[in-house]
PDB file of C-alpha atoms in Angstrom:
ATOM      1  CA  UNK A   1       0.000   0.000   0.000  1.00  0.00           C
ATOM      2  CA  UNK A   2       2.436   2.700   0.845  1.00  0.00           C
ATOM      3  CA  UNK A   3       4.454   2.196  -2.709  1.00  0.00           C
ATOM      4  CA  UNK A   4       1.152   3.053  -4.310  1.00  0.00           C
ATOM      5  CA  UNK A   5       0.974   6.016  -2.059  1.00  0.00           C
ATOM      6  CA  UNK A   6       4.685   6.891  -3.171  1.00  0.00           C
ATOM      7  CA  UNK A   7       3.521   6.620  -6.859  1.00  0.00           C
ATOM      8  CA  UNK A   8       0.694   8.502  -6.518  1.00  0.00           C
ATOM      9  CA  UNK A   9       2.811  11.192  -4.711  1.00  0.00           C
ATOM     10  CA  UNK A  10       5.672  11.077  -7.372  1.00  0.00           C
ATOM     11  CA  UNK A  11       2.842  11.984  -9.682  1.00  0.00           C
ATOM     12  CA  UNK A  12       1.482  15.107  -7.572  1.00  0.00           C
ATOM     13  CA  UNK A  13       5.134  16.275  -7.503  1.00  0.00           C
ATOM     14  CA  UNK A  14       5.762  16.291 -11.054  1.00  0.00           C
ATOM     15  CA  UNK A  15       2.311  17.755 -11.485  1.00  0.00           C
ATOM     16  CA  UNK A  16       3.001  20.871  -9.311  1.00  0.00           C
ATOM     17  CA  UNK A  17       6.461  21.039 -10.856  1.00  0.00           C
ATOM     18  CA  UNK A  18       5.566  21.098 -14.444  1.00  0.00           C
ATOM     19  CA  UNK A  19       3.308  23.604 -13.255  1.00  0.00           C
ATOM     20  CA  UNK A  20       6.020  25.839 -11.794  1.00  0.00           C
ATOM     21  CA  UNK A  21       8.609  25.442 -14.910  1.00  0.00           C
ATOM     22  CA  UNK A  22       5.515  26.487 -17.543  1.00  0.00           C
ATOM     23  CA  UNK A  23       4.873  29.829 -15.550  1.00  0.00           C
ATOM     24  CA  UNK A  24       8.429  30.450 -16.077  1.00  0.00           C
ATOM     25  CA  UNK A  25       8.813  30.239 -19.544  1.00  0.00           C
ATOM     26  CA  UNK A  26       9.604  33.842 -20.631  1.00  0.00           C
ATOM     27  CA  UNK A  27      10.512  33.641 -24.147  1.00  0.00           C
ATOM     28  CA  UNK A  28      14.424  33.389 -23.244  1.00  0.00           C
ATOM     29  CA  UNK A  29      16.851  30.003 -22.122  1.00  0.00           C
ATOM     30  CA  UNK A  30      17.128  31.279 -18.255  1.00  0.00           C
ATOM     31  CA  UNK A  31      14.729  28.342 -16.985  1.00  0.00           C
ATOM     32  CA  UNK A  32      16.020  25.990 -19.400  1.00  0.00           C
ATOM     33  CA  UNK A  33      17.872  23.333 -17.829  1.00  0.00           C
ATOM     34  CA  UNK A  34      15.660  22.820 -14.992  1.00  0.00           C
ATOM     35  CA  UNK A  35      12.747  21.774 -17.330  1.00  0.00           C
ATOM     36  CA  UNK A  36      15.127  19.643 -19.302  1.00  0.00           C
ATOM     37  CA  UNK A  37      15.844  17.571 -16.209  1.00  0.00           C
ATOM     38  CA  UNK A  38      12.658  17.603 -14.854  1.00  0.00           C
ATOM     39  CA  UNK A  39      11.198  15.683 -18.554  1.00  0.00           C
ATOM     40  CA  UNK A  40      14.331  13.322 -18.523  1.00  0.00           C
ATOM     41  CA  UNK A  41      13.393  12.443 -15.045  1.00  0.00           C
ATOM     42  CA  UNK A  42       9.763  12.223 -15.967  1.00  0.00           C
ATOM     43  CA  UNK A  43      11.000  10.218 -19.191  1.00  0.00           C
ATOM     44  CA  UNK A  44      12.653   7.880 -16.717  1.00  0.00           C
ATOM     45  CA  UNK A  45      10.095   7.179 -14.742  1.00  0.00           C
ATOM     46  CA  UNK A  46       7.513   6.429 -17.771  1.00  0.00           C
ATOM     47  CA  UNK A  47       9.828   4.072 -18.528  1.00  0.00           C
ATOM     48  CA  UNK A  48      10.879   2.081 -15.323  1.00  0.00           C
ATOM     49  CA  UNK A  49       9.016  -1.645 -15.304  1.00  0.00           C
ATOM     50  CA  UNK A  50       8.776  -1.000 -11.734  1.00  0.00           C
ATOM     51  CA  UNK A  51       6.319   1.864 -12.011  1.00  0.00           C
ATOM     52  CA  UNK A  52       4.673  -0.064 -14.571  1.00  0.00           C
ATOM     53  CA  UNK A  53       3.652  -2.869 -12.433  1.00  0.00           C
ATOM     54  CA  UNK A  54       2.628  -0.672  -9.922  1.00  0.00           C
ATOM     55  CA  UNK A  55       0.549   1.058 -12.281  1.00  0.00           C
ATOM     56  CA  UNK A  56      -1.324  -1.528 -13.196  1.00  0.00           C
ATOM     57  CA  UNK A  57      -2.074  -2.065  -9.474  1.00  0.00           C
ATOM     58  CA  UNK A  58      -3.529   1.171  -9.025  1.00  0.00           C
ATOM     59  CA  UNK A  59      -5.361   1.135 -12.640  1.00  0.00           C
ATOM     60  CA  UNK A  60      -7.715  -1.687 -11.448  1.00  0.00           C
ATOM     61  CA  UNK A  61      -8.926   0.552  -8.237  1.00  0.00           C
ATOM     62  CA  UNK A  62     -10.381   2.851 -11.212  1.00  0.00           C
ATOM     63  CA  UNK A  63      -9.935   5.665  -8.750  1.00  0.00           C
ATOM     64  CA  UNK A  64     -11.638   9.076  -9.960  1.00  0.00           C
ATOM     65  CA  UNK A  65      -8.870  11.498  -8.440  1.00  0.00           C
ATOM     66  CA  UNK A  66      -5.988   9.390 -10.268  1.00  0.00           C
ATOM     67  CA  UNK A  67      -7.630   9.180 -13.584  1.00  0.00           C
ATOM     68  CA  UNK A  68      -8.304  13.459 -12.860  1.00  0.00           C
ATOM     69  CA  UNK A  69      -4.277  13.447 -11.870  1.00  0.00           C
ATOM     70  CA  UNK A  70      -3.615  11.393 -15.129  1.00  0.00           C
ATOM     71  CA  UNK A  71      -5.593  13.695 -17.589  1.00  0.00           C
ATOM     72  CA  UNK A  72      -3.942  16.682 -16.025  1.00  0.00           C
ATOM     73  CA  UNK A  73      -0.198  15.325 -16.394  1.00  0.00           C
ATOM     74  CA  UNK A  74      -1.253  14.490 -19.689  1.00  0.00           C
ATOM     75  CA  UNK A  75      -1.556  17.750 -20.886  1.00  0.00           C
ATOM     76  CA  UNK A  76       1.109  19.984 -18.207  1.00  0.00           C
ATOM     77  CA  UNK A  77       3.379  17.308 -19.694  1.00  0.00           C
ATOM     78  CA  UNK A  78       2.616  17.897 -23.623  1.00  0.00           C
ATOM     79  CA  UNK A  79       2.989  21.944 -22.561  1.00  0.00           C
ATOM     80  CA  UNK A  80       6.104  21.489 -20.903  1.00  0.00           C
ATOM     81  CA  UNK A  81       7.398  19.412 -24.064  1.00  0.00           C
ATOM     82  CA  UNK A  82       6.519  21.949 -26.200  1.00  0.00           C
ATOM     83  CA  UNK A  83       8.169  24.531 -24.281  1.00  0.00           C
ATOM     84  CA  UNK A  84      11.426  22.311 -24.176  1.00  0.00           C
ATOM     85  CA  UNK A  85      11.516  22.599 -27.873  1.00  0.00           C
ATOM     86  CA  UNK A  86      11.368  26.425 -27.680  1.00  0.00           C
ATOM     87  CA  UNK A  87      14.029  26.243 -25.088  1.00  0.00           C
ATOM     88  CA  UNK A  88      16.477  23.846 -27.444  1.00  0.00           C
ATOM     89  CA  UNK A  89      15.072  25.863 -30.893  1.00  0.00           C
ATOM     90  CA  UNK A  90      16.763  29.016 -28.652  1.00  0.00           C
ATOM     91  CA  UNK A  91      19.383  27.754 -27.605  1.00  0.00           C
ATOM     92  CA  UNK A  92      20.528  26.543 -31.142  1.00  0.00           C
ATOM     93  CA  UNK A  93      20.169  30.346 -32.137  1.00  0.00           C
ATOM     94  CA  UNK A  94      23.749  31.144 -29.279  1.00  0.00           C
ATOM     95  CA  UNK A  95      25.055  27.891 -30.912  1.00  0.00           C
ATOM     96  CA  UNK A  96      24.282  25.221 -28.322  1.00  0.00           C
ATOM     97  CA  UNK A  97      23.337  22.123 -29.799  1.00  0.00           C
ATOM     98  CA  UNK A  98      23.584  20.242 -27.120  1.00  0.00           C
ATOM     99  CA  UNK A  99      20.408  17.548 -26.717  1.00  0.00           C
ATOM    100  CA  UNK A 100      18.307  16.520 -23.699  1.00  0.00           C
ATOM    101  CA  UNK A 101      17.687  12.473 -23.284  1.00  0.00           C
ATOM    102  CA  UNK A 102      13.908  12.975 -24.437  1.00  0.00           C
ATOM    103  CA  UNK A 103      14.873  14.858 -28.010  1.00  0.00           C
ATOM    104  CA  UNK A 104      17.439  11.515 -28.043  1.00  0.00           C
ATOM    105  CA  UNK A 105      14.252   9.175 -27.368  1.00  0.00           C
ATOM    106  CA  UNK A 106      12.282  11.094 -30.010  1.00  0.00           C
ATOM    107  CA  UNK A 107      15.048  10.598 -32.585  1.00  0.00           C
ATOM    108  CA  UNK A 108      15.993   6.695 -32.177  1.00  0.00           C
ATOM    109  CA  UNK A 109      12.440   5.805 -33.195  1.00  0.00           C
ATOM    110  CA  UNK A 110      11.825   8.292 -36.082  1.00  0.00           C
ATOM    111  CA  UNK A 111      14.002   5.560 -38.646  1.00  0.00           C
ATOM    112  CA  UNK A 112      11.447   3.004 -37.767  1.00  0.00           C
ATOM    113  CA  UNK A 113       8.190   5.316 -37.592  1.00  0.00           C
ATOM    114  CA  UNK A 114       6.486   3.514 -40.665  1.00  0.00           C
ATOM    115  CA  UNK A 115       7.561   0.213 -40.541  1.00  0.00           C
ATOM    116  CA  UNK A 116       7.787  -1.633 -43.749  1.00  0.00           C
ATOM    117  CA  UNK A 117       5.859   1.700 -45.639  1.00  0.00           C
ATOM    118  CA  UNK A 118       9.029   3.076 -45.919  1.00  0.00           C
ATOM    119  CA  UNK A 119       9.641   6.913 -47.141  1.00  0.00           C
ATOM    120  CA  UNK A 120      11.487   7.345 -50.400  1.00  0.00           C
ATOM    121  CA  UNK A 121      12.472  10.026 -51.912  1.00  0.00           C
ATOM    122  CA  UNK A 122       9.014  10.150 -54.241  1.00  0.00           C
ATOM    123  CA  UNK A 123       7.951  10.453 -50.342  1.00  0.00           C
ATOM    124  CA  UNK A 124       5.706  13.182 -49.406  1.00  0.00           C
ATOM    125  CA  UNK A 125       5.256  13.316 -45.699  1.00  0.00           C
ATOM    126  CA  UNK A 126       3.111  15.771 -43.574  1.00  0.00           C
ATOM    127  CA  UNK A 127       3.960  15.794 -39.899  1.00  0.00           C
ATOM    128  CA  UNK A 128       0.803  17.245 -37.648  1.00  0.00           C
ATOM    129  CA  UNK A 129       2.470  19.172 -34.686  1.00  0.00           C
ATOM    130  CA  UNK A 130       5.334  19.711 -36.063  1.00  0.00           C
ATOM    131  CA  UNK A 131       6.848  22.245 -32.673  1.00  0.00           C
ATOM    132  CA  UNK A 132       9.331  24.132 -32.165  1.00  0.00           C
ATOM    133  CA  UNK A 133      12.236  21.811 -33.094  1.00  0.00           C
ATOM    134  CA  UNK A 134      10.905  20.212 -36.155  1.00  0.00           C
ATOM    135  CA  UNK A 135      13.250  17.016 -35.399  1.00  0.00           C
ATOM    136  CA  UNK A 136      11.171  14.263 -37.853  1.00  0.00           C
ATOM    137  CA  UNK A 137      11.013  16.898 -40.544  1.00  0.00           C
ATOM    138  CA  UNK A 138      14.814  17.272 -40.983  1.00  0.00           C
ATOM    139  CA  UNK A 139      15.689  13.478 -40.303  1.00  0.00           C
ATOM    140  CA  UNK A 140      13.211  12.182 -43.107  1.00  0.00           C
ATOM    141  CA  UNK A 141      14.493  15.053 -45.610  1.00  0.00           C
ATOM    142  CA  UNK A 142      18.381  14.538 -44.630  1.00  0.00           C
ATOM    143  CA  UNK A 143      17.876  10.635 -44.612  1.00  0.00           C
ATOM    144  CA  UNK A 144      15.545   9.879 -47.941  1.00  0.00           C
ATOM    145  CA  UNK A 145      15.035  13.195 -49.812  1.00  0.00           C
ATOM    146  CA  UNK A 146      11.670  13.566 -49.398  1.00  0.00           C
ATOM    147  CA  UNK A 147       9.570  16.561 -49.151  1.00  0.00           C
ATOM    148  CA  UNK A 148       8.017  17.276 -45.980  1.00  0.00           C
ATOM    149  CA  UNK A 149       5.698  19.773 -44.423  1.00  0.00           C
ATOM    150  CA  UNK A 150       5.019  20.071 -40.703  1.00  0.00           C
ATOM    151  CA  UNK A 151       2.197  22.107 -39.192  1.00  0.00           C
ATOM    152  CA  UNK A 152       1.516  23.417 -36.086  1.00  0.00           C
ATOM    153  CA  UNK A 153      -1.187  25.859 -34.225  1.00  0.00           C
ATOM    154  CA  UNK A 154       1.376  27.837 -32.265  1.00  0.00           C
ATOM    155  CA  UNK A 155       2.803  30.775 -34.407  1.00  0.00           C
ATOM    156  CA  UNK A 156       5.717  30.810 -31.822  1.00  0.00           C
ATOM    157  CA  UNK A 157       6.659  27.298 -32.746  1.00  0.00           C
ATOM    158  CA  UNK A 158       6.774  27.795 -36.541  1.00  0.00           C
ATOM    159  CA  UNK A 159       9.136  30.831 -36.208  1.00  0.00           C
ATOM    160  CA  UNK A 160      11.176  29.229 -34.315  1.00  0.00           C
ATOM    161  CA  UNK A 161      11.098  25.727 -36.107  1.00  0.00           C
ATOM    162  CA  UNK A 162      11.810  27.750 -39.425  1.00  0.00           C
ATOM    163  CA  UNK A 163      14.885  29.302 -37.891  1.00  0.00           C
ATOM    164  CA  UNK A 164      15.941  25.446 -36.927  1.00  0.00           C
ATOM    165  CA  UNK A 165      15.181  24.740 -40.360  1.00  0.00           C
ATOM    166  CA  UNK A 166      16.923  27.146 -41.936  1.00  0.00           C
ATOM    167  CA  UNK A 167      19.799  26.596 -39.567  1.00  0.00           C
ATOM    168  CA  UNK A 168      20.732  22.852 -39.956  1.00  0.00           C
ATOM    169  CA  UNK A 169      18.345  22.014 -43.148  1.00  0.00           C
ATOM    170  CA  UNK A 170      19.201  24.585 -45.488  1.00  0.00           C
ATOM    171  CA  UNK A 171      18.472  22.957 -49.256  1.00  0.00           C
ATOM    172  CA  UNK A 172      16.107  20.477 -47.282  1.00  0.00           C
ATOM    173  CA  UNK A 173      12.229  20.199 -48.935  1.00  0.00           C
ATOM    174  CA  UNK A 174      10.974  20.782 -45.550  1.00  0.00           C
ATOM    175  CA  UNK A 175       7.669  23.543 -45.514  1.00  0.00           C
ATOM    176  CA  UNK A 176       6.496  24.661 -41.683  1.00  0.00           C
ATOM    177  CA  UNK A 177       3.206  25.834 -41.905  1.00  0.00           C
ATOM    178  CA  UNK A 178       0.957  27.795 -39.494  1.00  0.00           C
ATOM    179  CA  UNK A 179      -2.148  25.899 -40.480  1.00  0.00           C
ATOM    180  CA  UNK A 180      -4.678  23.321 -40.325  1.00  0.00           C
ATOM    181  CA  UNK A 181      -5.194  19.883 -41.906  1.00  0.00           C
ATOM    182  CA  UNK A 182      -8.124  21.034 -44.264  1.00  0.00           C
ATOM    183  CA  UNK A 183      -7.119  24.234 -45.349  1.00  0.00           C
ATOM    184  CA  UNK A 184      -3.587  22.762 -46.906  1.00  0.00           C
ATOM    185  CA  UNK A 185      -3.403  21.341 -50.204  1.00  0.00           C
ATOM    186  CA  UNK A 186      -0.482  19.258 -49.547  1.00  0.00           C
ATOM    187  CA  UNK A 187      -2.936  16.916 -47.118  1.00  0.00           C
ATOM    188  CA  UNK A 188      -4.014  15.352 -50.626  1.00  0.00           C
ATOM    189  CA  UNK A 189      -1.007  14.745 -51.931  1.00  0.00           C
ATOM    190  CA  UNK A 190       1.154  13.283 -48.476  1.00  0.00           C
ATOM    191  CA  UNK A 191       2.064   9.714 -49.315  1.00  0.00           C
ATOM    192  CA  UNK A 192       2.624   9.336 -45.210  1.00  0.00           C
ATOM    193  CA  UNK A 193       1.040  11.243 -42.209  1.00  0.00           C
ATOM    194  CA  UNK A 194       2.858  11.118 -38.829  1.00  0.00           C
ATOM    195  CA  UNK A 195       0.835  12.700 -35.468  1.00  0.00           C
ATOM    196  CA  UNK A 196       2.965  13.903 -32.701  1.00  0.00           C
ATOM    197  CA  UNK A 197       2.400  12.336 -29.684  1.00  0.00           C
ATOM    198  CA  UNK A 198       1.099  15.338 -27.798  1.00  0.00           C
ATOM    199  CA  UNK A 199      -1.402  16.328 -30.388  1.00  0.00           C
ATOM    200  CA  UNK A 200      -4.531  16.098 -27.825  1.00  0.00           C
ATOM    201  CA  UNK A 201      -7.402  15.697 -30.764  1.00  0.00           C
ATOM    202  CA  UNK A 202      -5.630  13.461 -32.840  1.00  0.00           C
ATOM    203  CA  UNK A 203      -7.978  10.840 -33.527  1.00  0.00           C
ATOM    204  CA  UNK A 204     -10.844  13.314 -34.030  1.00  0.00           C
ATOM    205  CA  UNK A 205      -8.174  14.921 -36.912  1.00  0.00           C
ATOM    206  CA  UNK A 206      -7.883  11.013 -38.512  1.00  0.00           C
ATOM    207  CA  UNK A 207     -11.411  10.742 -38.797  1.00  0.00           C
ATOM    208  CA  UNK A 208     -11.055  14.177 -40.408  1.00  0.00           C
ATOM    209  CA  UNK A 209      -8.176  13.116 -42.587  1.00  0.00           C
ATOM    210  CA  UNK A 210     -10.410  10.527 -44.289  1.00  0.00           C
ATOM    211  CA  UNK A 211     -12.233  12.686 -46.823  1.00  0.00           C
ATOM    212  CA  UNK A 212      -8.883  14.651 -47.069  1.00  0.00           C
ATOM    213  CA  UNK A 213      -6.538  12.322 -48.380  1.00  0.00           C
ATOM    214  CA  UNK A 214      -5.669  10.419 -51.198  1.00  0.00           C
ATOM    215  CA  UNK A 215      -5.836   6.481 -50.572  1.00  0.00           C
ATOM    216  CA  UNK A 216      -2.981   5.077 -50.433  1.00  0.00           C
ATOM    217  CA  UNK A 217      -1.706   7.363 -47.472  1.00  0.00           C
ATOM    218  CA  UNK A 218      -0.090   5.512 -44.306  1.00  0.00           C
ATOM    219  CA  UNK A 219      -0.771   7.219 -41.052  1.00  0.00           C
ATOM    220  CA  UNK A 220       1.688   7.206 -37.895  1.00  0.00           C
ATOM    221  CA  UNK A 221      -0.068   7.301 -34.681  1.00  0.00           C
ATOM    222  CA  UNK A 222       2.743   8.431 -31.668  1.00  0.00           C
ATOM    223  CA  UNK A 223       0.263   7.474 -28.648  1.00  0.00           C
ATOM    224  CA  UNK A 224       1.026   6.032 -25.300  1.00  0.00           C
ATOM    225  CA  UNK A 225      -1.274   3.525 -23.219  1.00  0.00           C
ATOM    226  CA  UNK A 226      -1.342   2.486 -19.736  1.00  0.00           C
ATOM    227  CA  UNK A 227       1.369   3.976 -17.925  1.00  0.00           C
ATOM    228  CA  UNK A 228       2.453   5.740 -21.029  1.00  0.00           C
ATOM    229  CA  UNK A 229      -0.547   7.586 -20.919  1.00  0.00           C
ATOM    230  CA  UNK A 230       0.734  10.093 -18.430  1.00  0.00           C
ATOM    231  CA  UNK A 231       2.980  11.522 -20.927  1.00  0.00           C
ATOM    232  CA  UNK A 232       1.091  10.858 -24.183  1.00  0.00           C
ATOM    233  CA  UNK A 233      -2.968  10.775 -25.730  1.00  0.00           C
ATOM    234  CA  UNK A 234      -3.723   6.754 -25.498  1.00  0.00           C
ATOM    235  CA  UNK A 235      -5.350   5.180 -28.415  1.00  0.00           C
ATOM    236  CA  UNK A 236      -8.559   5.370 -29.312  1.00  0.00           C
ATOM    237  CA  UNK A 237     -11.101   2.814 -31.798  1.00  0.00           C
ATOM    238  CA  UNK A 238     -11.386   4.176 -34.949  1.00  0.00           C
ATOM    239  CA  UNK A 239     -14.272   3.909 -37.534  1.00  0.00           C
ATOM    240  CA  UNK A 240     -13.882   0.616 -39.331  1.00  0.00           C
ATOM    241  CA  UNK A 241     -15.283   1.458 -42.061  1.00  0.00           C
ATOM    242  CA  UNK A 242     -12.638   4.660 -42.569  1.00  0.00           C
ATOM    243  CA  UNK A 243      -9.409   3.420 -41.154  1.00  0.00           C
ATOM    244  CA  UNK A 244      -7.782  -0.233 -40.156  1.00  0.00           C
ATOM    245  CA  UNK A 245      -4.982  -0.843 -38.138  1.00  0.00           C
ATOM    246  CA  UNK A 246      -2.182  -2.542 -39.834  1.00  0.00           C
ATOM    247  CA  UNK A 247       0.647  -2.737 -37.768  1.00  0.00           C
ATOM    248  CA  UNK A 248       1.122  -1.844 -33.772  1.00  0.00           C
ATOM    249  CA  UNK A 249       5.400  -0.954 -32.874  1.00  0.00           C
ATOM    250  CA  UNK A 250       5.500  -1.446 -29.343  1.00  0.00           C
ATOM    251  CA  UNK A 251       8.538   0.233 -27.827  1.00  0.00           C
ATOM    252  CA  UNK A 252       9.397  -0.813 -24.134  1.00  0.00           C
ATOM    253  CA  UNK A 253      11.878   1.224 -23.374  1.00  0.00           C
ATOM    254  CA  UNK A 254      10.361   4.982 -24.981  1.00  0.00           C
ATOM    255  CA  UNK A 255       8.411   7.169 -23.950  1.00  0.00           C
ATOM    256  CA  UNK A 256       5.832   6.297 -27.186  1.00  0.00           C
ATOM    257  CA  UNK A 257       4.437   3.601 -28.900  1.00  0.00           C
ATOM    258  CA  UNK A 258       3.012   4.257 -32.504  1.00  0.00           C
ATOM    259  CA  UNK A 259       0.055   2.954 -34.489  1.00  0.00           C
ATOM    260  CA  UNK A 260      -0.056   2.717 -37.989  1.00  0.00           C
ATOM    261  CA  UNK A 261      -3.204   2.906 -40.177  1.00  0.00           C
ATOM    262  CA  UNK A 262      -4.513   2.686 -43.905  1.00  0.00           C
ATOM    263  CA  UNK A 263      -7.359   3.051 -45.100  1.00  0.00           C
ATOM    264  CA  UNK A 264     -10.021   0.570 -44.659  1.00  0.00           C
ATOM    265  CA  UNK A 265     -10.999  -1.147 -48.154  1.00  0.00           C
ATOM    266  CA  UNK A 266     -14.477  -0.985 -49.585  1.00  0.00           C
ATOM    267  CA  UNK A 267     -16.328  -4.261 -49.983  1.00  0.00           C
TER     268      UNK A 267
END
């Protein structure tokens, strides 16, 4: 009983601390590192089989306050993500490139992100929350050619994530767009669709996507269950008759697991 209370307490810390570190965000690096630490901490312990067991204790007590804690670390954690991208899309602007263990968990995966749809250079990939530090788009342009566009609703994070751009993917096909998935043509054309993690409405936007895009498109679903959830939007049942699930890449040891869909085939 008292490790569940622990857990349950590690989770009101990091609650109140994200909390703190987002009210300092002022637009410059000063707060930086002690947001950094606190998401590679909070990285850690999303990650620890420990915490997952006990997890799965206190999941089956269905207990209203946790699943209110969980929802609210859900999104204080997305916020404070995003806001770590501002902070490294800064700090790149003095010339420090150096990388937190999170942007290094983000990376490792993005090679694998589609499976056996892989991205060639005929490749035309859109990226839905695309930040501040548009990692995906420059590693898919740098690694296969292909044109990419990310979008975002924050104009902050498109500034920034064109200066990034500009700064280590000059002569890159990469498009950052202040926009939504309706109102740009390219949603037609994209060959592959990846959601960030932290988009909160993303499975609303799939269903969305349906009438939007052509259909062959492959869809990458970043999502996190169970534990996983406290740090990412779970997955959700789609509409069978719009989009199937054809392959699910489990990751232990990250922070995400991701979904991949096509389009369902009429009978």
């Amino acid at each position: 009983m008292q490790t569940l209370i622990n857990f349950q307490t590690c989770l009101s810390d990091f609650s109140g601390k994200f909390d703190e570190l987002a009210g300092r965000y002022d637009h410059t690096v000063q707060h930086s590192s002690a947001l950094e630490g606190l998401i590679d901490d909070y990285s850690t312990f999303i990650t620890d089989k420990q915490n997952e067991r006990i997890w799965e204790q206190l999941d089956q007590q269905e207990s209203g306050s946790l699943h209110q804690l969980v929802l609210e670390l859900r999104d204080k954690s997305a916020r404070c993500v995003a806001i770590m991208e501002k902070y490294r899309a800064l700090k790149l602007q003095y010339g420090d490139v150096e990388i937190a263990d999170y942007f290094r968990n983000i990376e490792e995966c993005i090679e694998k992100e589609f499976g056996s749809s892989h991205v060639t250079s005929y490749s035309k990939v859109l990226l839905i929350g695309s930040g501040s530090f548009p990692m995906t788009p420059l590693f898919i342009a740098k690694r296969t050619g292909a044109e990419v566009v990310g979008i975002d609703i924050d104009p902050e994070a498109i500034a920034l994530g064109q200066q990034v751009v500009e700064k280590l993917g000059a002569g890159l096909n990469i498009h950052l767009q202040q926009t939504l998935v309706q109102d740009l043509a390219f949603t037609r054309k994209a060959t592959h669709i990846i959601f960030s993690s932290t988009v909160a409405n993303k499975y609303d936007l799939l269903d969305q996507l349906h009438a939007l895009t052509n259909e062959h498109v492959v869809v990458a679903m970043r999502y996190g269950n169970q534990l996983k959830s406290l740090f990412n939007y779970p997955m959700r049942e789609t509409d069978s008759s719009k989009w199937k699930l054809v392959d699910n890449i489990l990751r232990p040891d990250d922070v995400f697991d991701i979904a991949l869909y096509q389009k369902a085939k009429l009978s």
